[in-house]
Amino acid sequence: MTMAKVYVTLKKGVLDPQGKAIQHSLESLGYREVNDVRLGKYMEIKLNDMPIKDAEKRVKEMCERLLANTVIEDYRFEIVE
Amino acid sequence: MTMAKVYVTLKKGVLDPQGKAIQHSLESLGYREVNDVRLGKYMEIKLNDMPIKDAEKRVKEMCERLLANTVIEDYRFEIVE
């Protein structure tokens, strides 16, 4: 089984109201050491067995076409076997 | 600057309709090699400088109290400097 772990994060400079809400909640729980929170997505995609090189190519395409909105989001991924 | 990278995922066996929606979208785009998709959250938390041991203790507490719903979600995190 080949698996891709995909991380999608907002680009620097893009407002993140959900992250801010988490930050404020942490602050009101007493975690004053928190300076910033950014919320992103994490996906685990199970794939049919295939060579890592092929999986990388396919997953990159999936990210570009569907998983990330590349106008406002960055993505990175790793393939594990 | 100390940073915590927190990953929150649904426990095994918990239904993941968002993951299924992504899976079906990938299939209809032609990615037949996709067997399963699970969607989780990824958070980057910037903290004041502190020893890694302390940060680990605090972030574990944040996860238990706010960041994850431990009835249906698992979490893991790493502290980076």
PDB file of C-alpha atoms in Angstrom:
ATOM      1  CA  MET A   1       0.000   0.000   0.000  1.00  0.00           C
ATOM      2  CA  THR A   2       1.338   3.388  -1.029  1.00  0.00           C
ATOM      3  CA  MET A   3       0.145   6.347   1.011  1.00  0.00           C
ATOM      4  CA  ALA A   4       0.436  10.064   0.416  1.00  0.00           C
ATOM      5  CA  LYS A   5       0.392  12.484   3.321  1.00  0.00           C
ATOM      6  CA  VAL A   6      -0.663  15.881   2.024  1.00  0.00           C
ATOM      7  CA  TYR A   7      -0.418  19.138   3.962  1.00  0.00           C
ATOM      8  CA  VAL A   8      -2.297  22.186   2.720  1.00  0.00           C
ATOM      9  CA  THR A   9      -1.637  25.514   4.386  1.00  0.00           C
ATOM     10  CA  LEU A  10      -2.715  29.074   3.738  1.00  0.00           C
ATOM     11  CA  LYS A  11      -0.090  31.188   2.061  1.00  0.00           C
ATOM     12  CA  LYS A  12       1.694  33.761   4.153  1.00  0.00           C
ATOM     13  CA  GLY A  13      -0.344  36.946   4.249  1.00  0.00           C
ATOM     14  CA  VAL A  14      -3.701  35.251   3.712  1.00  0.00           C
ATOM     15  CA  LEU A  15      -6.006  35.941   6.647  1.00  0.00           C
ATOM     16  CA  ASP A  16      -6.801  32.897   8.766  1.00  0.00           C
ATOM     17  CA  PRO A  17      -9.872  33.620  10.916  1.00  0.00           C
ATOM     18  CA  GLN A  18     -10.129  30.004  12.104  1.00  0.00           C
ATOM     19  CA  GLY A  19      -6.527  30.085  13.264  1.00  0.00           C
ATOM     20  CA  LYS A  20      -7.188  33.365  15.066  1.00  0.00           C
ATOM     21  CA  ALA A  21     -10.259  31.878  16.770  1.00  0.00           C
ATOM     22  CA  ILE A  22      -8.157  28.960  18.031  1.00  0.00           C
ATOM     23  CA  GLN A  23      -5.461  31.362  19.186  1.00  0.00           C
ATOM     24  CA  HIS A  24      -7.948  33.425  21.178  1.00  0.00           C
ATOM     25  CA  SER A  25      -9.494  30.324  22.701  1.00  0.00           C
ATOM     26  CA  LEU A  26      -6.056  29.124  23.791  1.00  0.00           C
ATOM     27  CA  GLU A  27      -5.332  32.553  25.265  1.00  0.00           C
ATOM     28  CA  SER A  28      -8.568  32.571  27.217  1.00  0.00           C
ATOM     29  CA  LEU A  29      -7.678  29.114  28.563  1.00  0.00           C
ATOM     30  CA  GLY A  30      -4.492  30.691  29.942  1.00  0.00           C
ATOM     31  CA  TYR A  31      -1.952  29.755  27.256  1.00  0.00           C
ATOM     32  CA  ARG A  32      -0.322  33.171  27.077  1.00  0.00           C
ATOM     33  CA  GLU A  33       2.767  31.739  25.378  1.00  0.00           C
ATOM     34  CA  VAL A  34       0.843  31.317  22.108  1.00  0.00           C
ATOM     35  CA  ASN A  35       1.831  33.946  19.526  1.00  0.00           C
ATOM     36  CA  ASP A  36       0.100  32.719  16.428  1.00  0.00           C
ATOM     37  CA  VAL A  37      -1.966  29.815  15.143  1.00  0.00           C
ATOM     38  CA  ARG A  38      -2.420  28.872  11.492  1.00  0.00           C
ATOM     39  CA  LEU A  39      -4.897  26.189  10.571  1.00  0.00           C
ATOM     40  CA  GLY A  40      -4.361  23.935   7.600  1.00  0.00           C
ATOM     41  CA  LYS A  41      -5.538  20.613   6.237  1.00  0.00           C
ATOM     42  CA  TYR A  42      -3.903  17.254   6.475  1.00  0.00           C
ATOM     43  CA  MET A  43      -4.934  14.412   4.161  1.00  0.00           C
ATOM     44  CA  GLU A  44      -3.980  10.774   4.106  1.00  0.00           C
ATOM     45  CA  ILE A  45      -4.550   9.302   0.661  1.00  0.00           C
ATOM     46  CA  LYS A  46      -4.259   5.559   0.219  1.00  0.00           C
ATOM     47  CA  LEU A  47      -3.169   4.581  -3.269  1.00  0.00           C
ATOM     48  CA  ASN A  48      -2.754   1.354  -5.158  1.00  0.00           C
ATOM     49  CA  ASP A  49       0.824   0.137  -5.065  1.00  0.00           C
ATOM     50  CA  MET A  50       2.924   2.029  -7.542  1.00  0.00           C
ATOM     51  CA  PRO A  51       6.499   3.260  -7.859  1.00  0.00           C
ATOM     52  CA  ILE A  52       7.199   6.292  -5.666  1.00  0.00           C
ATOM     53  CA  LYS A  53       8.122   8.406  -8.690  1.00  0.00           C
ATOM     54  CA  ASP A  54       4.731   7.752 -10.299  1.00  0.00           C
ATOM     55  CA  ALA A  55       2.888   8.406  -7.039  1.00  0.00           C
ATOM     56  CA  GLU A  56       4.703  11.729  -6.673  1.00  0.00           C
ATOM     57  CA  LYS A  57       3.656  12.782 -10.135  1.00  0.00           C
ATOM     58  CA  ARG A  58       0.023  11.793  -9.629  1.00  0.00           C
ATOM     59  CA  VAL A  59      -0.308  13.341  -6.174  1.00  0.00           C
ATOM     60  CA  LYS A  60       1.261  16.598  -7.322  1.00  0.00           C
ATOM     61  CA  GLU A  61      -1.378  16.712 -10.061  1.00  0.00           C
ATOM     62  CA  MET A  62      -4.168  15.965  -7.558  1.00  0.00           C
ATOM     63  CA  CYS A  63      -2.954  18.837  -5.379  1.00  0.00           C
ATOM     64  CA  GLU A  64      -2.866  21.254  -8.282  1.00  0.00           C
ATOM     65  CA  ARG A  65      -6.251  20.227  -9.641  1.00  0.00           C
ATOM     66  CA  LEU A  66      -8.322  19.609  -6.521  1.00  0.00           C
ATOM     67  CA  LEU A  67      -6.708  19.370  -3.120  1.00  0.00           C
ATOM     68  CA  ALA A  68      -5.252  22.850  -2.836  1.00  0.00           C
ATOM     69  CA  ASN A  69      -6.434  26.210  -4.056  1.00  0.00           C
ATOM     70  CA  THR A  70      -3.056  27.382  -5.260  1.00  0.00           C
ATOM     71  CA  VAL A  71      -4.092  31.016  -5.373  1.00  0.00           C
ATOM     72  CA  ILE A  72      -4.237  31.187  -1.593  1.00  0.00           C
ATOM     73  CA  GLU A  73      -2.818  27.866  -0.424  1.00  0.00           C
ATOM     74  CA  ASP A  74       0.524  26.074  -0.442  1.00  0.00           C
ATOM     75  CA  TYR A  75       0.829  22.320  -0.372  1.00  0.00           C
ATOM     76  CA  ARG A  76       3.473  19.762   0.298  1.00  0.00           C
ATOM     77  CA  PHE A  77       3.294  16.013   0.478  1.00  0.00           C
ATOM     78  CA  GLU A  78       5.292  12.931   1.190  1.00  0.00           C
ATOM     79  CA  ILE A  79       4.823   9.433  -0.175  1.00  0.00           C
ATOM     80  CA  VAL A  80       5.202   6.549   2.282  1.00  0.00           C
ATOM     81  CA  GLU A  81       5.054   2.829   1.628  1.00  0.00           C
TER      82      GLU A  81
ATOM     83  CA  MET B   1      10.851  30.977  18.205  1.00  0.00           C
ATOM     84  CA  THR B   2       9.431  27.620  19.225  1.00  0.00           C
ATOM     85  CA  MET B   3       6.806  26.117  16.943  1.00  0.00           C
ATOM     86  CA  ALA B   4       4.460  23.190  17.423  1.00  0.00           C
ATOM     87  CA  LYS B   5       3.121  21.304  14.424  1.00  0.00           C
ATOM     88  CA  VAL B   6      -0.068  19.555  15.469  1.00  0.00           C
ATOM     89  CA  TYR B   7      -1.855  16.885  13.424  1.00  0.00           C
ATOM     90  CA  VAL B   8      -5.413  15.944  14.341  1.00  0.00           C
ATOM     91  CA  THR B   9      -6.988  12.945  12.614  1.00  0.00           C
ATOM     92  CA  LEU B  10     -10.231  11.068  13.013  1.00  0.00           C
ATOM     93  CA  LYS B  11      -9.890   7.814  14.889  1.00  0.00           C
ATOM     94  CA  LYS B  12     -10.090   4.624  12.877  1.00  0.00           C
ATOM     95  CA  GLY B  13     -13.710   3.607  12.441  1.00  0.00           C
ATOM     96  CA  VAL B  14     -15.089   7.142  12.684  1.00  0.00           C
ATOM     97  CA  LEU B  15     -16.941   8.050   9.499  1.00  0.00           C
ATOM     98  CA  ASP B  16     -15.263  10.757   7.425  1.00  0.00           C
ATOM     99  CA  PRO B  17     -17.776  12.186   4.941  1.00  0.00           C
ATOM    100  CA  GLN B  18     -15.419  14.993   3.883  1.00  0.00           C
ATOM    101  CA  GLY B  19     -12.694  12.472   3.107  1.00  0.00           C
ATOM    102  CA  LYS B  20     -15.186  10.419   1.096  1.00  0.00           C
ATOM    103  CA  ALA B  21     -16.259  13.500  -0.851  1.00  0.00           C
ATOM    104  CA  ILE B  22     -12.633  14.217  -1.756  1.00  0.00           C
ATOM    105  CA  GLN B  23     -12.120  10.573  -2.729  1.00  0.00           C
ATOM    106  CA  HIS B  24     -15.135  10.633  -5.037  1.00  0.00           C
ATOM    107  CA  SER B  25     -14.028  13.903  -6.610  1.00  0.00           C
ATOM    108  CA  LEU B  26     -10.584  12.433  -7.267  1.00  0.00           C
ATOM    109  CA  GLU B  27     -12.180   9.353  -8.808  1.00  0.00           C
ATOM    110  CA  SER B  28     -14.356  11.431 -11.089  1.00  0.00           C
ATOM    111  CA  LEU B  29     -11.256  13.340 -12.180  1.00  0.00           C
ATOM    112  CA  GLY B  30      -9.813   9.992 -13.273  1.00  0.00           C
ATOM    113  CA  TYR B  31      -7.613   9.091 -10.314  1.00  0.00           C
ATOM    114  CA  ARG B  32      -8.707   5.479 -10.094  1.00  0.00           C
ATOM    115  CA  GLU B  33      -5.687   4.526  -8.014  1.00  0.00           C
ATOM    116  CA  VAL B  34      -7.150   6.264  -4.963  1.00  0.00           C
ATOM    117  CA  ASN B  35      -8.470   3.770  -2.402  1.00  0.00           C
ATOM    118  CA  ASP B  36      -9.251   5.954   0.554  1.00  0.00           C
ATOM    119  CA  VAL B  37      -8.958   9.544   1.723  1.00  0.00           C
ATOM    120  CA  ARG B  38      -9.042  10.686   5.339  1.00  0.00           C
ATOM    121  CA  LEU B  39      -9.169  14.383   6.103  1.00  0.00           C
ATOM    122  CA  GLY B  40      -7.585  15.817   9.218  1.00  0.00           C
ATOM    123  CA  LYS B  41      -6.392  19.115  10.570  1.00  0.00           C
ATOM    124  CA  TYR B  42      -2.899  20.522  10.648  1.00  0.00           C
ATOM    125  CA  MET B  43      -2.012  23.410  12.946  1.00  0.00           C
ATOM    126  CA  GLU B  44       1.125  25.469  13.257  1.00  0.00           C
ATOM    127  CA  ILE B  45       1.331  27.094  16.669  1.00  0.00           C
ATOM    128  CA  LYS B  46       3.988  29.695  17.301  1.00  0.00           C
ATOM    129  CA  LEU B  47       5.073  29.832  20.917  1.00  0.00           C
ATOM    130  CA  ASN B  48       7.345  32.024  22.975  1.00  0.00           C
ATOM    131  CA  ASP B  49      10.785  30.527  23.312  1.00  0.00           C
ATOM    132  CA  MET B  50      10.803  27.819  25.919  1.00  0.00           C
ATOM    133  CA  PRO B  51      12.585  24.532  26.554  1.00  0.00           C
ATOM    134  CA  ILE B  52      11.297  21.713  24.336  1.00  0.00           C
ATOM    135  CA  LYS B  53      10.234  19.644  27.354  1.00  0.00           C
ATOM    136  CA  ASP B  54       8.014  22.468  28.602  1.00  0.00           C
ATOM    137  CA  ALA B  55       6.573  23.087  25.157  1.00  0.00           C
ATOM    138  CA  GLU B  56       5.718  19.391  24.836  1.00  0.00           C
ATOM    139  CA  LYS B  57       3.870  19.438  28.132  1.00  0.00           C
ATOM    140  CA  ARG B  58       1.917  22.593  27.274  1.00  0.00           C
ATOM    141  CA  VAL B  59       1.006  21.540  23.741  1.00  0.00           C
ATOM    142  CA  LYS B  60      -0.142  18.111  24.925  1.00  0.00           C
ATOM    143  CA  GLU B  61      -2.439  19.902  27.362  1.00  0.00           C
ATOM    144  CA  MET B  62      -3.736  22.230  24.609  1.00  0.00           C
ATOM    145  CA  CYS B  63      -4.531  19.202  22.453  1.00  0.00           C
ATOM    146  CA  GLU B  64      -6.388  17.457  25.247  1.00  0.00           C
ATOM    147  CA  ARG B  65      -8.338  20.546  26.278  1.00  0.00           C
ATOM    148  CA  LEU B  66      -9.107  22.267  22.993  1.00  0.00           C
ATOM    149  CA  LEU B  67      -7.412  21.237  19.786  1.00  0.00           C
ATOM    150  CA  ALA B  68      -8.637  17.655  19.524  1.00  0.00           C
ATOM    151  CA  ASN B  69     -11.887  16.001  20.481  1.00  0.00           C
ATOM    152  CA  THR B  70     -10.292  12.922  21.982  1.00  0.00           C
ATOM    153  CA  VAL B  71     -13.519  10.928  21.840  1.00  0.00           C
ATOM    154  CA  ILE B  72     -13.325  10.743  18.058  1.00  0.00           C
ATOM    155  CA  GLU B  73      -9.929  12.203  17.193  1.00  0.00           C
ATOM    156  CA  ASP B  74      -6.280  11.295  17.627  1.00  0.00           C
ATOM    157  CA  TYR B  75      -3.539  13.862  17.735  1.00  0.00           C
ATOM    158  CA  ARG B  76       0.191  13.972  17.456  1.00  0.00           C
ATOM    159  CA  PHE B  77       2.584  16.869  17.415  1.00  0.00           C
ATOM    160  CA  GLU B  78       6.193  17.797  17.036  1.00  0.00           C
ATOM    161  CA  ILE B  79       8.050  20.747  18.482  1.00  0.00           C
ATOM    162  CA  VAL B  80      10.517  22.522  16.219  1.00  0.00           C
ATOM    163  CA  GLU B  81      12.817  25.419  17.002  1.00  0.00           C
TER     164      GLU B  81
END
